[in-house]
């Protein structure tokens, strides 16, 4: 009897030790390809995190909507089905944190320096803190770049948009933007865009060139306009309960890994967009058009009123603060 008790106790101890030594698993889900800026940065974070924690943390990266589409992933994070995401900033509006839709406002960031003065300053930090009541901790802002317009007809001036069905993310600001141009906005999951373009469900879309190229959208779009009318960025977020429950030293190591991955991500984002645009040109399938100064002025005249239109939703004070901070950083 004593021997049996000893064996049971020993088995329990070994089981506990094995559990204690098992790595902490972080499932990192995202919706874009591995060779996009976000995809590469997720892989870099995995490498840095596992090295910094000496294997005590294992990061499993799931790209290209392998686990969840972009409409589903936030709920999965809140439920703890995944621990980490890097959704586009537009995703937080439907979650109830409408202030993030300021990032969707057309022409709000004249330069990358203006953008970083917001994301890396007090405004960016305060916005991430607004996610905490939703059970989410914000770790960093990742960059993609400025968006171009694409369609199967040339989009030189706002009049060219009339009647065009253009895919957007679920964002009241992006909806208002497309309607201001005279287009019909269509909300679709990112993973569904290529097929929708191919079959004519939608006529065109907006994306940074790296997203367009890696998803092969250029194969089903005859024209691209280098409008640079809006910005697409991401927030790297974790399940708050999971993050708060990590050992302090692990959390510190992961914070450092995220900082370094973010520096890497920002360095490659513009490069990848430039390379993608060049690759699209080389295919010869898509005509690239750069609007003239007069045409850009016409776009601005039509789109800048969206800022005023969205004040009641996003907050006039926040929009004013972003404009002031961005202007000072030009």
PDB file of C-alpha atoms in Angstrom:
ATOM      1  CA  UNK A   1       0.000   0.000   0.000  1.00  0.00           C
ATOM      2  CA  UNK A   2       2.842   2.337   0.916  1.00  0.00           C
ATOM      3  CA  UNK A   3       4.624   1.531  -2.347  1.00  0.00           C
ATOM      4  CA  UNK A   4       1.450   2.285  -4.308  1.00  0.00           C
ATOM      5  CA  UNK A   5       1.064   5.660  -2.562  1.00  0.00           C
ATOM      6  CA  UNK A   6       4.696   6.468  -3.286  1.00  0.00           C
ATOM      7  CA  UNK A   7       4.264   5.654  -6.991  1.00  0.00           C
ATOM      8  CA  UNK A   8       1.130   7.800  -7.220  1.00  0.00           C
ATOM      9  CA  UNK A   9       2.884  10.712  -5.465  1.00  0.00           C
ATOM     10  CA  UNK A  10       5.940  10.362  -7.701  1.00  0.00           C
ATOM     11  CA  UNK A  11       3.780  10.314 -10.851  1.00  0.00           C
ATOM     12  CA  UNK A  12       1.948  13.431  -9.681  1.00  0.00           C
ATOM     13  CA  UNK A  13       5.235  15.225  -8.974  1.00  0.00           C
ATOM     14  CA  UNK A  14       6.639  14.303 -12.389  1.00  0.00           C
ATOM     15  CA  UNK A  15       3.408  15.445 -14.022  1.00  0.00           C
ATOM     16  CA  UNK A  16       3.585  18.793 -12.226  1.00  0.00           C
ATOM     17  CA  UNK A  17       7.231  19.249 -13.191  1.00  0.00           C
ATOM     18  CA  UNK A  18       6.442  18.478 -16.810  1.00  0.00           C
ATOM     19  CA  UNK A  19       3.603  21.003 -16.694  1.00  0.00           C
ATOM     20  CA  UNK A  20       5.852  23.598 -15.103  1.00  0.00           C
ATOM     21  CA  UNK A  21       8.449  23.091 -17.815  1.00  0.00           C
ATOM     22  CA  UNK A  22       5.956  23.189 -20.687  1.00  0.00           C
ATOM     23  CA  UNK A  23       6.368  26.385 -22.718  1.00  0.00           C
ATOM     24  CA  UNK A  24       3.775  29.126 -22.588  1.00  0.00           C
ATOM     25  CA  UNK A  25       2.074  29.094 -25.986  1.00  0.00           C
ATOM     26  CA  UNK A  26       1.118  32.337 -27.719  1.00  0.00           C
ATOM     27  CA  UNK A  27      -1.113  31.832 -30.739  1.00  0.00           C
ATOM     28  CA  UNK A  28      -0.554  34.865 -32.992  1.00  0.00           C
ATOM     29  CA  UNK A  29      -3.227  35.031 -35.694  1.00  0.00           C
ATOM     30  CA  UNK A  30      -3.354  37.473 -38.613  1.00  0.00           C
ATOM     31  CA  UNK A  31      -5.082  37.780 -41.988  1.00  0.00           C
ATOM     32  CA  UNK A  32      -2.295  38.751 -44.417  1.00  0.00           C
ATOM     33  CA  UNK A  33       0.481  36.850 -46.172  1.00  0.00           C
ATOM     34  CA  UNK A  34       3.753  35.962 -44.449  1.00  0.00           C
ATOM     35  CA  UNK A  35       5.756  38.132 -46.869  1.00  0.00           C
ATOM     36  CA  UNK A  36       3.899  41.356 -46.019  1.00  0.00           C
ATOM     37  CA  UNK A  37       5.388  43.793 -43.464  1.00  0.00           C
ATOM     38  CA  UNK A  38       2.986  42.497 -40.810  1.00  0.00           C
ATOM     39  CA  UNK A  39       3.660  38.883 -41.674  1.00  0.00           C
ATOM     40  CA  UNK A  40       7.441  39.326 -41.542  1.00  0.00           C
ATOM     41  CA  UNK A  41       7.239  41.236 -38.253  1.00  0.00           C
ATOM     42  CA  UNK A  42       5.121  38.487 -36.683  1.00  0.00           C
ATOM     43  CA  UNK A  43       7.818  35.975 -37.611  1.00  0.00           C
ATOM     44  CA  UNK A  44      10.517  38.281 -36.242  1.00  0.00           C
ATOM     45  CA  UNK A  45       8.604  38.644 -32.957  1.00  0.00           C
ATOM     46  CA  UNK A  46       8.352  34.831 -32.716  1.00  0.00           C
ATOM     47  CA  UNK A  47      12.114  34.521 -33.168  1.00  0.00           C
ATOM     48  CA  UNK A  48      12.956  37.280 -30.669  1.00  0.00           C
ATOM     49  CA  UNK A  49      10.408  36.168 -28.062  1.00  0.00           C
ATOM     50  CA  UNK A  50      11.493  32.535 -28.049  1.00  0.00           C
ATOM     51  CA  UNK A  51      15.164  33.524 -27.848  1.00  0.00           C
ATOM     52  CA  UNK A  52      14.633  36.132 -25.097  1.00  0.00           C
ATOM     53  CA  UNK A  53      12.660  33.694 -22.937  1.00  0.00           C
ATOM     54  CA  UNK A  54      15.080  30.811 -23.608  1.00  0.00           C
ATOM     55  CA  UNK A  55      12.256  28.654 -24.917  1.00  0.00           C
ATOM     56  CA  UNK A  56       9.868  29.308 -22.032  1.00  0.00           C
ATOM     57  CA  UNK A  57       7.525  30.897 -24.568  1.00  0.00           C
ATOM     58  CA  UNK A  58       6.498  29.337 -27.880  1.00  0.00           C
ATOM     59  CA  UNK A  59       4.893  31.657 -30.449  1.00  0.00           C
ATOM     60  CA  UNK A  60       2.710  29.965 -33.061  1.00  0.00           C
ATOM     61  CA  UNK A  61       2.028  32.307 -36.007  1.00  0.00           C
ATOM     62  CA  UNK A  62      -1.051  31.676 -38.168  1.00  0.00           C
ATOM     63  CA  UNK A  63      -1.075  33.927 -41.278  1.00  0.00           C
ATOM     64  CA  UNK A  64      -3.580  34.352 -44.120  1.00  0.00           C
ATOM     65  CA  UNK A  65      -6.736  33.869 -42.014  1.00  0.00           C
ATOM     66  CA  UNK A  66      -5.769  30.251 -41.285  1.00  0.00           C
ATOM     67  CA  UNK A  67      -7.576  30.410 -37.951  1.00  0.00           C
ATOM     68  CA  UNK A  68      -9.983  33.350 -38.202  1.00  0.00           C
ATOM     69  CA  UNK A  69     -11.185  35.889 -40.728  1.00  0.00           C
ATOM     70  CA  UNK A  70     -10.787  39.535 -39.806  1.00  0.00           C
ATOM     71  CA  UNK A  71     -14.416  39.779 -38.671  1.00  0.00           C
ATOM     72  CA  UNK A  72     -13.929  36.885 -36.238  1.00  0.00           C
ATOM     73  CA  UNK A  73     -10.457  37.324 -34.789  1.00  0.00           C
ATOM     74  CA  UNK A  74     -11.203  40.007 -32.190  1.00  0.00           C
ATOM     75  CA  UNK A  75     -13.919  37.898 -30.604  1.00  0.00           C
ATOM     76  CA  UNK A  76     -11.527  34.933 -30.614  1.00  0.00           C
ATOM     77  CA  UNK A  77      -8.947  37.033 -28.760  1.00  0.00           C
ATOM     78  CA  UNK A  78     -11.466  38.225 -26.182  1.00  0.00           C
ATOM     79  CA  UNK A  79     -12.553  34.621 -25.585  1.00  0.00           C
ATOM     80  CA  UNK A  80      -8.930  33.499 -25.217  1.00  0.00           C
ATOM     81  CA  UNK A  81      -8.953  31.208 -28.273  1.00  0.00           C
ATOM     82  CA  UNK A  82      -5.893  33.125 -29.482  1.00  0.00           C
ATOM     83  CA  UNK A  83      -3.572  35.286 -27.425  1.00  0.00           C
ATOM     84  CA  UNK A  84      -2.207  37.820 -29.924  1.00  0.00           C
ATOM     85  CA  UNK A  85      -3.422  39.671 -33.021  1.00  0.00           C
ATOM     86  CA  UNK A  86      -2.346  42.615 -35.144  1.00  0.00           C
ATOM     87  CA  UNK A  87      -5.648  43.860 -36.605  1.00  0.00           C
ATOM     88  CA  UNK A  88      -5.933  46.983 -38.705  1.00  0.00           C
ATOM     89  CA  UNK A  89      -6.892  50.010 -36.649  1.00  0.00           C
ATOM     90  CA  UNK A  90     -10.286  50.187 -38.358  1.00  0.00           C
ATOM     91  CA  UNK A  91     -11.335  46.992 -36.546  1.00  0.00           C
ATOM     92  CA  UNK A  92     -11.701  48.768 -33.202  1.00  0.00           C
ATOM     93  CA  UNK A  93     -14.568  51.004 -34.320  1.00  0.00           C
ATOM     94  CA  UNK A  94     -17.067  48.126 -34.600  1.00  0.00           C
ATOM     95  CA  UNK A  95     -15.754  46.903 -31.224  1.00  0.00           C
ATOM     96  CA  UNK A  96     -17.003  50.166 -29.714  1.00  0.00           C
ATOM     97  CA  UNK A  97     -13.756  52.148 -29.527  1.00  0.00           C
ATOM     98  CA  UNK A  98     -14.672  54.626 -32.239  1.00  0.00           C
ATOM     99  CA  UNK A  99     -11.724  56.913 -31.594  1.00  0.00           C
ATOM    100  CA  UNK A 100      -9.496  54.551 -33.596  1.00  0.00           C
ATOM    101  CA  UNK A 101     -11.443  55.457 -36.728  1.00  0.00           C
ATOM    102  CA  UNK A 102      -9.489  58.724 -36.740  1.00  0.00           C
ATOM    103  CA  UNK A 103      -6.721  56.735 -38.456  1.00  0.00           C
ATOM    104  CA  UNK A 104      -9.095  56.113 -41.377  1.00  0.00           C
ATOM    105  CA  UNK A 105      -9.708  59.815 -42.052  1.00  0.00           C
ATOM    106  CA  UNK A 106      -8.494  60.748 -45.539  1.00  0.00           C
ATOM    107  CA  UNK A 107      -5.307  62.829 -45.690  1.00  0.00           C
ATOM    108  CA  UNK A 108      -5.001  63.114 -41.898  1.00  0.00           C
ATOM    109  CA  UNK A 109      -1.310  62.103 -41.978  1.00  0.00           C
ATOM    110  CA  UNK A 110       0.690  64.103 -44.539  1.00  0.00           C
ATOM    111  CA  UNK A 111       3.909  62.184 -43.831  1.00  0.00           C
ATOM    112  CA  UNK A 112       5.221  59.177 -41.919  1.00  0.00           C
ATOM    113  CA  UNK A 113       6.844  61.592 -39.455  1.00  0.00           C
ATOM    114  CA  UNK A 114       3.410  63.090 -38.768  1.00  0.00           C
ATOM    115  CA  UNK A 115       1.965  59.611 -38.263  1.00  0.00           C
ATOM    116  CA  UNK A 116       4.681  58.544 -35.814  1.00  0.00           C
ATOM    117  CA  UNK A 117       4.307  61.750 -33.818  1.00  0.00           C
ATOM    118  CA  UNK A 118       0.767  60.540 -33.077  1.00  0.00           C
ATOM    119  CA  UNK A 119       1.265  56.776 -32.627  1.00  0.00           C
ATOM    120  CA  UNK A 120       4.448  57.088 -30.560  1.00  0.00           C
ATOM    121  CA  UNK A 121       3.226  59.990 -28.437  1.00  0.00           C
ATOM    122  CA  UNK A 122       0.551  60.565 -25.776  1.00  0.00           C
ATOM    123  CA  UNK A 123      -2.330  60.267 -28.271  1.00  0.00           C
ATOM    124  CA  UNK A 124      -1.288  56.794 -29.379  1.00  0.00           C
ATOM    125  CA  UNK A 125      -0.780  55.601 -25.813  1.00  0.00           C
ATOM    126  CA  UNK A 126      -4.155  56.926 -24.625  1.00  0.00           C
ATOM    127  CA  UNK A 127      -5.937  55.213 -27.522  1.00  0.00           C
ATOM    128  CA  UNK A 128      -4.416  51.831 -26.655  1.00  0.00           C
ATOM    129  CA  UNK A 129      -5.546  52.277 -23.052  1.00  0.00           C
ATOM    130  CA  UNK A 130      -9.147  52.564 -24.278  1.00  0.00           C
ATOM    131  CA  UNK A 131      -8.979  48.892 -25.299  1.00  0.00           C
ATOM    132  CA  UNK A 132      -8.473  47.627 -21.740  1.00  0.00           C
ATOM    133  CA  UNK A 133     -12.164  47.651 -20.735  1.00  0.00           C
ATOM    134  CA  UNK A 134     -12.686  45.298 -23.708  1.00  0.00           C
ATOM    135  CA  UNK A 135     -10.239  42.791 -22.208  1.00  0.00           C
ATOM    136  CA  UNK A 136      -7.457  43.814 -24.587  1.00  0.00           C
ATOM    137  CA  UNK A 137      -3.945  45.125 -23.905  1.00  0.00           C
ATOM    138  CA  UNK A 138      -2.301  47.117 -26.685  1.00  0.00           C
ATOM    139  CA  UNK A 139       1.432  46.521 -27.122  1.00  0.00           C
ATOM    140  CA  UNK A 140       2.500  48.439 -30.230  1.00  0.00           C
ATOM    141  CA  UNK A 141       1.533  50.116 -33.473  1.00  0.00           C
ATOM    142  CA  UNK A 142       2.749  48.449 -36.654  1.00  0.00           C
ATOM    143  CA  UNK A 143       2.955  50.260 -39.942  1.00  0.00           C
ATOM    144  CA  UNK A 144       1.841  49.319 -43.410  1.00  0.00           C
ATOM    145  CA  UNK A 145       1.610  52.459 -45.443  1.00  0.00           C
ATOM    146  CA  UNK A 146      -0.458  54.811 -47.497  1.00  0.00           C
ATOM    147  CA  UNK A 147      -3.193  53.367 -49.661  1.00  0.00           C
ATOM    148  CA  UNK A 148      -3.674  53.369 -53.407  1.00  0.00           C
ATOM    149  CA  UNK A 149      -6.965  52.964 -55.265  1.00  0.00           C
ATOM    150  CA  UNK A 150      -7.501  50.173 -57.770  1.00  0.00           C
ATOM    151  CA  UNK A 151     -10.281  49.314 -60.216  1.00  0.00           C
ATOM    152  CA  UNK A 152     -10.878  48.070 -63.730  1.00  0.00           C
ATOM    153  CA  UNK A 153     -11.260  51.647 -64.922  1.00  0.00           C
ATOM    154  CA  UNK A 154      -8.921  54.571 -64.407  1.00  0.00           C
ATOM    155  CA  UNK A 155      -9.724  56.623 -61.298  1.00  0.00           C
ATOM    156  CA  UNK A 156      -8.164  60.026 -61.942  1.00  0.00           C
ATOM    157  CA  UNK A 157     -10.720  62.381 -60.396  1.00  0.00           C
ATOM    158  CA  UNK A 158     -13.697  61.953 -58.040  1.00  0.00           C
ATOM    159  CA  UNK A 159     -16.158  61.877 -60.950  1.00  0.00           C
ATOM    160  CA  UNK A 160     -14.539  58.608 -62.093  1.00  0.00           C
ATOM    161  CA  UNK A 161     -15.742  56.876 -58.907  1.00  0.00           C
ATOM    162  CA  UNK A 162     -19.457  57.289 -59.598  1.00  0.00           C
ATOM    163  CA  UNK A 163     -21.268  53.975 -59.420  1.00  0.00           C
ATOM    164  CA  UNK A 164     -18.123  51.946 -58.706  1.00  0.00           C
ATOM    165  CA  UNK A 165     -18.508  49.197 -56.095  1.00  0.00           C
ATOM    166  CA  UNK A 166     -15.402  49.460 -53.909  1.00  0.00           C
ATOM    167  CA  UNK A 167     -14.444  47.091 -51.107  1.00  0.00           C
ATOM    168  CA  UNK A 168     -13.763  48.604 -47.688  1.00  0.00           C
ATOM    169  CA  UNK A 169     -13.120  47.395 -44.172  1.00  0.00           C
ATOM    170  CA  UNK A 170     -16.002  47.787 -41.741  1.00  0.00           C
ATOM    171  CA  UNK A 171     -15.520  51.475 -40.887  1.00  0.00           C
ATOM    172  CA  UNK A 172     -18.011  54.333 -40.860  1.00  0.00           C
ATOM    173  CA  UNK A 173     -15.199  56.661 -41.919  1.00  0.00           C
ATOM    174  CA  UNK A 174     -14.253  54.555 -44.932  1.00  0.00           C
ATOM    175  CA  UNK A 175     -17.930  54.258 -45.832  1.00  0.00           C
ATOM    176  CA  UNK A 176     -18.244  58.055 -45.729  1.00  0.00           C
ATOM    177  CA  UNK A 177     -15.016  58.433 -47.717  1.00  0.00           C
ATOM    178  CA  UNK A 178     -16.245  56.255 -50.581  1.00  0.00           C
ATOM    179  CA  UNK A 179     -19.665  57.892 -50.626  1.00  0.00           C
ATOM    180  CA  UNK A 180     -18.011  61.325 -50.784  1.00  0.00           C
ATOM    181  CA  UNK A 181     -16.256  60.122 -53.946  1.00  0.00           C
ATOM    182  CA  UNK A 182     -19.553  58.881 -55.378  1.00  0.00           C
ATOM    183  CA  UNK A 183     -18.679  55.175 -55.023  1.00  0.00           C
ATOM    184  CA  UNK A 184     -20.756  52.395 -53.457  1.00  0.00           C
ATOM    185  CA  UNK A 185     -18.799  50.959 -50.479  1.00  0.00           C
ATOM    186  CA  UNK A 186     -18.944  47.199 -49.927  1.00  0.00           C
ATOM    187  CA  UNK A 187     -17.749  45.678 -46.641  1.00  0.00           C
ATOM    188  CA  UNK A 188     -15.881  42.403 -47.201  1.00  0.00           C
ATOM    189  CA  UNK A 189     -13.420  40.292 -45.210  1.00  0.00           C
ATOM    190  CA  UNK A 190      -9.859  40.689 -46.485  1.00  0.00           C
ATOM    191  CA  UNK A 191      -9.628  36.996 -47.366  1.00  0.00           C
ATOM    192  CA  UNK A 192     -12.630  37.357 -49.710  1.00  0.00           C
ATOM    193  CA  UNK A 193     -11.402  40.364 -51.708  1.00  0.00           C
ATOM    194  CA  UNK A 194      -9.490  38.616 -54.497  1.00  0.00           C
ATOM    195  CA  UNK A 195     -12.420  36.408 -55.456  1.00  0.00           C
ATOM    196  CA  UNK A 196     -14.842  39.339 -55.214  1.00  0.00           C
ATOM    197  CA  UNK A 197     -12.658  41.337 -57.614  1.00  0.00           C
ATOM    198  CA  UNK A 198     -12.222  38.349 -59.921  1.00  0.00           C
ATOM    199  CA  UNK A 199     -15.961  37.670 -60.163  1.00  0.00           C
ATOM    200  CA  UNK A 200     -17.051  41.317 -60.340  1.00  0.00           C
ATOM    201  CA  UNK A 201     -18.842  41.341 -56.988  1.00  0.00           C
ATOM    202  CA  UNK A 202     -16.823  44.514 -56.417  1.00  0.00           C
ATOM    203  CA  UNK A 203     -15.110  46.726 -59.006  1.00  0.00           C
ATOM    204  CA  UNK A 204     -12.130  47.845 -56.975  1.00  0.00           C
ATOM    205  CA  UNK A 205     -10.585  48.455 -53.588  1.00  0.00           C
ATOM    206  CA  UNK A 206      -8.000  50.420 -51.597  1.00  0.00           C
ATOM    207  CA  UNK A 207      -4.811  48.959 -50.157  1.00  0.00           C
ATOM    208  CA  UNK A 208      -1.136  49.629 -49.640  1.00  0.00           C
ATOM    209  CA  UNK A 209       0.770  48.100 -52.579  1.00  0.00           C
ATOM    210  CA  UNK A 210       2.265  45.281 -50.460  1.00  0.00           C
ATOM    211  CA  UNK A 211      -1.202  43.954 -49.586  1.00  0.00           C
ATOM    212  CA  UNK A 212      -2.347  44.291 -53.162  1.00  0.00           C
ATOM    213  CA  UNK A 213       0.645  42.435 -54.589  1.00  0.00           C
ATOM    214  CA  UNK A 214       0.885  39.598 -52.040  1.00  0.00           C
ATOM    215  CA  UNK A 215      -2.836  38.847 -52.467  1.00  0.00           C
ATOM    216  CA  UNK A 216      -2.431  39.001 -56.284  1.00  0.00           C
ATOM    217  CA  UNK A 217      -5.164  41.616 -56.582  1.00  0.00           C
ATOM    218  CA  UNK A 218      -3.214  43.253 -59.411  1.00  0.00           C
ATOM    219  CA  UNK A 219      -4.023  40.199 -61.538  1.00  0.00           C
ATOM    220  CA  UNK A 220      -7.704  41.162 -61.449  1.00  0.00           C
ATOM    221  CA  UNK A 221      -7.358  44.966 -61.453  1.00  0.00           C
ATOM    222  CA  UNK A 222      -6.458  46.853 -64.635  1.00  0.00           C
ATOM    223  CA  UNK A 223      -5.719  50.223 -63.026  1.00  0.00           C
ATOM    224  CA  UNK A 224      -3.995  51.552 -59.905  1.00  0.00           C
ATOM    225  CA  UNK A 225      -4.005  55.198 -58.870  1.00  0.00           C
ATOM    226  CA  UNK A 226      -1.219  56.363 -56.550  1.00  0.00           C
ATOM    227  CA  UNK A 227      -3.598  58.449 -54.484  1.00  0.00           C
ATOM    228  CA  UNK A 228      -1.953  57.998 -51.040  1.00  0.00           C
ATOM    229  CA  UNK A 229      -5.281  59.236 -49.726  1.00  0.00           C
ATOM    230  CA  UNK A 230      -5.374  57.220 -46.512  1.00  0.00           C
ATOM    231  CA  UNK A 231      -3.314  55.191 -44.110  1.00  0.00           C
ATOM    232  CA  UNK A 232      -3.396  51.536 -43.111  1.00  0.00           C
ATOM    233  CA  UNK A 233      -1.786  50.540 -39.830  1.00  0.00           C
ATOM    234  CA  UNK A 234      -2.187  47.912 -37.159  1.00  0.00           C
ATOM    235  CA  UNK A 235      -2.164  47.570 -33.397  1.00  0.00           C
ATOM    236  CA  UNK A 236      -0.501  44.514 -31.883  1.00  0.00           C
ATOM    237  CA  UNK A 237      -2.785  43.393 -29.085  1.00  0.00           C
ATOM    238  CA  UNK A 238      -3.010  40.583 -26.533  1.00  0.00           C
ATOM    239  CA  UNK A 239      -5.712  39.104 -24.367  1.00  0.00           C
ATOM    240  CA  UNK A 240      -5.452  41.216 -21.189  1.00  0.00           C
ATOM    241  CA  UNK A 241      -6.138  38.376 -18.748  1.00  0.00           C
ATOM    242  CA  UNK A 242      -3.465  36.236 -20.409  1.00  0.00           C
ATOM    243  CA  UNK A 243      -0.935  39.113 -20.448  1.00  0.00           C
ATOM    244  CA  UNK A 244      -1.543  40.107 -16.831  1.00  0.00           C
ATOM    245  CA  UNK A 245      -1.196  36.474 -15.753  1.00  0.00           C
ATOM    246  CA  UNK A 246       2.281  36.015 -17.217  1.00  0.00           C
ATOM    247  CA  UNK A 247       5.297  35.901 -14.875  1.00  0.00           C
ATOM    248  CA  UNK A 248       6.794  39.405 -14.625  1.00  0.00           C
ATOM    249  CA  UNK A 249      10.126  38.401 -16.163  1.00  0.00           C
ATOM    250  CA  UNK A 250       8.414  36.765 -19.134  1.00  0.00           C
ATOM    251  CA  UNK A 251       6.280  39.857 -19.688  1.00  0.00           C
ATOM    252  CA  UNK A 252       9.408  42.060 -19.594  1.00  0.00           C
ATOM    253  CA  UNK A 253      11.189  39.836 -22.139  1.00  0.00           C
ATOM    254  CA  UNK A 254       8.158  39.846 -24.453  1.00  0.00           C
ATOM    255  CA  UNK A 255       7.862  43.628 -24.201  1.00  0.00           C
ATOM    256  CA  UNK A 256      11.498  43.968 -25.299  1.00  0.00           C
ATOM    257  CA  UNK A 257      10.955  41.483 -28.135  1.00  0.00           C
ATOM    258  CA  UNK A 258       7.898  43.434 -29.288  1.00  0.00           C
ATOM    259  CA  UNK A 259       9.833  46.709 -29.205  1.00  0.00           C
ATOM    260  CA  UNK A 260      12.567  45.251 -31.400  1.00  0.00           C
ATOM    261  CA  UNK A 261      10.066  43.607 -33.762  1.00  0.00           C
ATOM    262  CA  UNK A 262       8.288  46.945 -34.106  1.00  0.00           C
ATOM    263  CA  UNK A 263      11.524  48.726 -35.037  1.00  0.00           C
ATOM    264  CA  UNK A 264      12.112  46.025 -37.665  1.00  0.00           C
ATOM    265  CA  UNK A 265       8.552  46.298 -38.987  1.00  0.00           C
ATOM    266  CA  UNK A 266       8.696  50.055 -39.477  1.00  0.00           C
ATOM    267  CA  UNK A 267      12.014  49.731 -41.313  1.00  0.00           C
ATOM    268  CA  UNK A 268      10.658  47.282 -43.878  1.00  0.00           C
ATOM    269  CA  UNK A 269       7.138  48.648 -44.444  1.00  0.00           C
ATOM    270  CA  UNK A 270       7.996  51.405 -46.927  1.00  0.00           C
ATOM    271  CA  UNK A 271      10.623  49.256 -48.631  1.00  0.00           C
ATOM    272  CA  UNK A 272       8.130  46.447 -49.190  1.00  0.00           C
ATOM    273  CA  UNK A 273       5.495  48.796 -50.566  1.00  0.00           C
ATOM    274  CA  UNK A 274       8.009  50.295 -53.005  1.00  0.00           C
ATOM    275  CA  UNK A 275       9.109  46.815 -54.100  1.00  0.00           C
ATOM    276  CA  UNK A 276       5.506  45.643 -54.490  1.00  0.00           C
ATOM    277  CA  UNK A 277       4.613  48.626 -56.652  1.00  0.00           C
ATOM    278  CA  UNK A 278       7.637  47.968 -58.856  1.00  0.00           C
ATOM    279  CA  UNK A 279       6.667  44.288 -59.129  1.00  0.00           C
ATOM    280  CA  UNK A 280       3.109  45.231 -60.137  1.00  0.00           C
ATOM    281  CA  UNK A 281       4.508  47.507 -62.861  1.00  0.00           C
ATOM    282  CA  UNK A 282       6.733  44.740 -64.193  1.00  0.00           C
ATOM    283  CA  UNK A 283       3.805  42.337 -64.680  1.00  0.00           C
ATOM    284  CA  UNK A 284       2.366  44.686 -67.281  1.00  0.00           C
ATOM    285  CA  UNK A 285      -1.140  43.673 -66.219  1.00  0.00           C
ATOM    286  CA  UNK A 286      -1.957  46.861 -64.334  1.00  0.00           C
ATOM    287  CA  UNK A 287      -1.547  50.455 -65.461  1.00  0.00           C
ATOM    288  CA  UNK A 288      -0.152  52.743 -62.731  1.00  0.00           C
ATOM    289  CA  UNK A 289      -1.345  56.343 -62.675  1.00  0.00           C
ATOM    290  CA  UNK A 290       0.015  59.243 -60.594  1.00  0.00           C
ATOM    291  CA  UNK A 291      -2.552  62.045 -60.143  1.00  0.00           C
ATOM    292  CA  UNK A 292      -1.460  65.547 -61.082  1.00  0.00           C
ATOM    293  CA  UNK A 293      -1.308  68.271 -58.429  1.00  0.00           C
ATOM    294  CA  UNK A 294      -4.619  69.645 -59.721  1.00  0.00           C
ATOM    295  CA  UNK A 295      -6.265  66.220 -59.522  1.00  0.00           C
ATOM    296  CA  UNK A 296      -4.945  65.663 -55.990  1.00  0.00           C
ATOM    297  CA  UNK A 297      -6.394  69.037 -54.998  1.00  0.00           C
ATOM    298  CA  UNK A 298      -9.758  67.894 -56.327  1.00  0.00           C
ATOM    299  CA  UNK A 299      -9.565  64.700 -54.269  1.00  0.00           C
ATOM    300  CA  UNK A 300      -8.759  66.715 -51.153  1.00  0.00           C
ATOM    301  CA  UNK A 301     -11.616  69.127 -51.770  1.00  0.00           C
ATOM    302  CA  UNK A 302     -14.069  66.215 -51.906  1.00  0.00           C
ATOM    303  CA  UNK A 303     -12.594  64.131 -49.066  1.00  0.00           C
ATOM    304  CA  UNK A 304     -11.510  66.599 -46.378  1.00  0.00           C
ATOM    305  CA  UNK A 305     -15.144  67.393 -45.407  1.00  0.00           C
ATOM    306  CA  UNK A 306     -15.321  63.799 -44.117  1.00  0.00           C
ATOM    307  CA  UNK A 307     -13.289  65.029 -41.107  1.00  0.00           C
ATOM    308  CA  UNK A 308     -16.083  67.422 -40.112  1.00  0.00           C
ATOM    309  CA  UNK A 309     -18.734  64.829 -40.869  1.00  0.00           C
ATOM    310  CA  UNK A 310     -17.105  62.341 -38.458  1.00  0.00           C
ATOM    311  CA  UNK A 311     -16.526  64.739 -35.547  1.00  0.00           C
ATOM    312  CA  UNK A 312     -19.662  63.610 -33.720  1.00  0.00           C
ATOM    313  CA  UNK A 313     -18.560  59.976 -34.011  1.00  0.00           C
ATOM    314  CA  UNK A 314     -14.809  60.166 -33.353  1.00  0.00           C
ATOM    315  CA  UNK A 315     -14.620  63.367 -31.331  1.00  0.00           C
ATOM    316  CA  UNK A 316     -13.800  66.867 -32.558  1.00  0.00           C
ATOM    317  CA  UNK A 317     -11.182  67.309 -29.836  1.00  0.00           C
ATOM    318  CA  UNK A 318      -9.307  64.131 -30.825  1.00  0.00           C
ATOM    319  CA  UNK A 319      -9.347  65.010 -34.528  1.00  0.00           C
ATOM    320  CA  UNK A 320      -8.102  68.499 -33.671  1.00  0.00           C
ATOM    321  CA  UNK A 321      -5.310  67.113 -31.481  1.00  0.00           C
ATOM    322  CA  UNK A 322      -4.174  64.720 -34.216  1.00  0.00           C
ATOM    323  CA  UNK A 323      -4.178  67.481 -36.834  1.00  0.00           C
ATOM    324  CA  UNK A 324      -2.211  69.786 -34.512  1.00  0.00           C
ATOM    325  CA  UNK A 325       0.352  67.089 -33.619  1.00  0.00           C
ATOM    326  CA  UNK A 326       0.722  65.973 -37.247  1.00  0.00           C
ATOM    327  CA  UNK A 327       1.148  69.548 -38.498  1.00  0.00           C
ATOM    328  CA  UNK A 328       3.923  70.201 -35.984  1.00  0.00           C
ATOM    329  CA  UNK A 329       5.818  67.123 -37.161  1.00  0.00           C
ATOM    330  CA  UNK A 330       5.853  67.819 -40.908  1.00  0.00           C
TER     331      UNK A 330
END
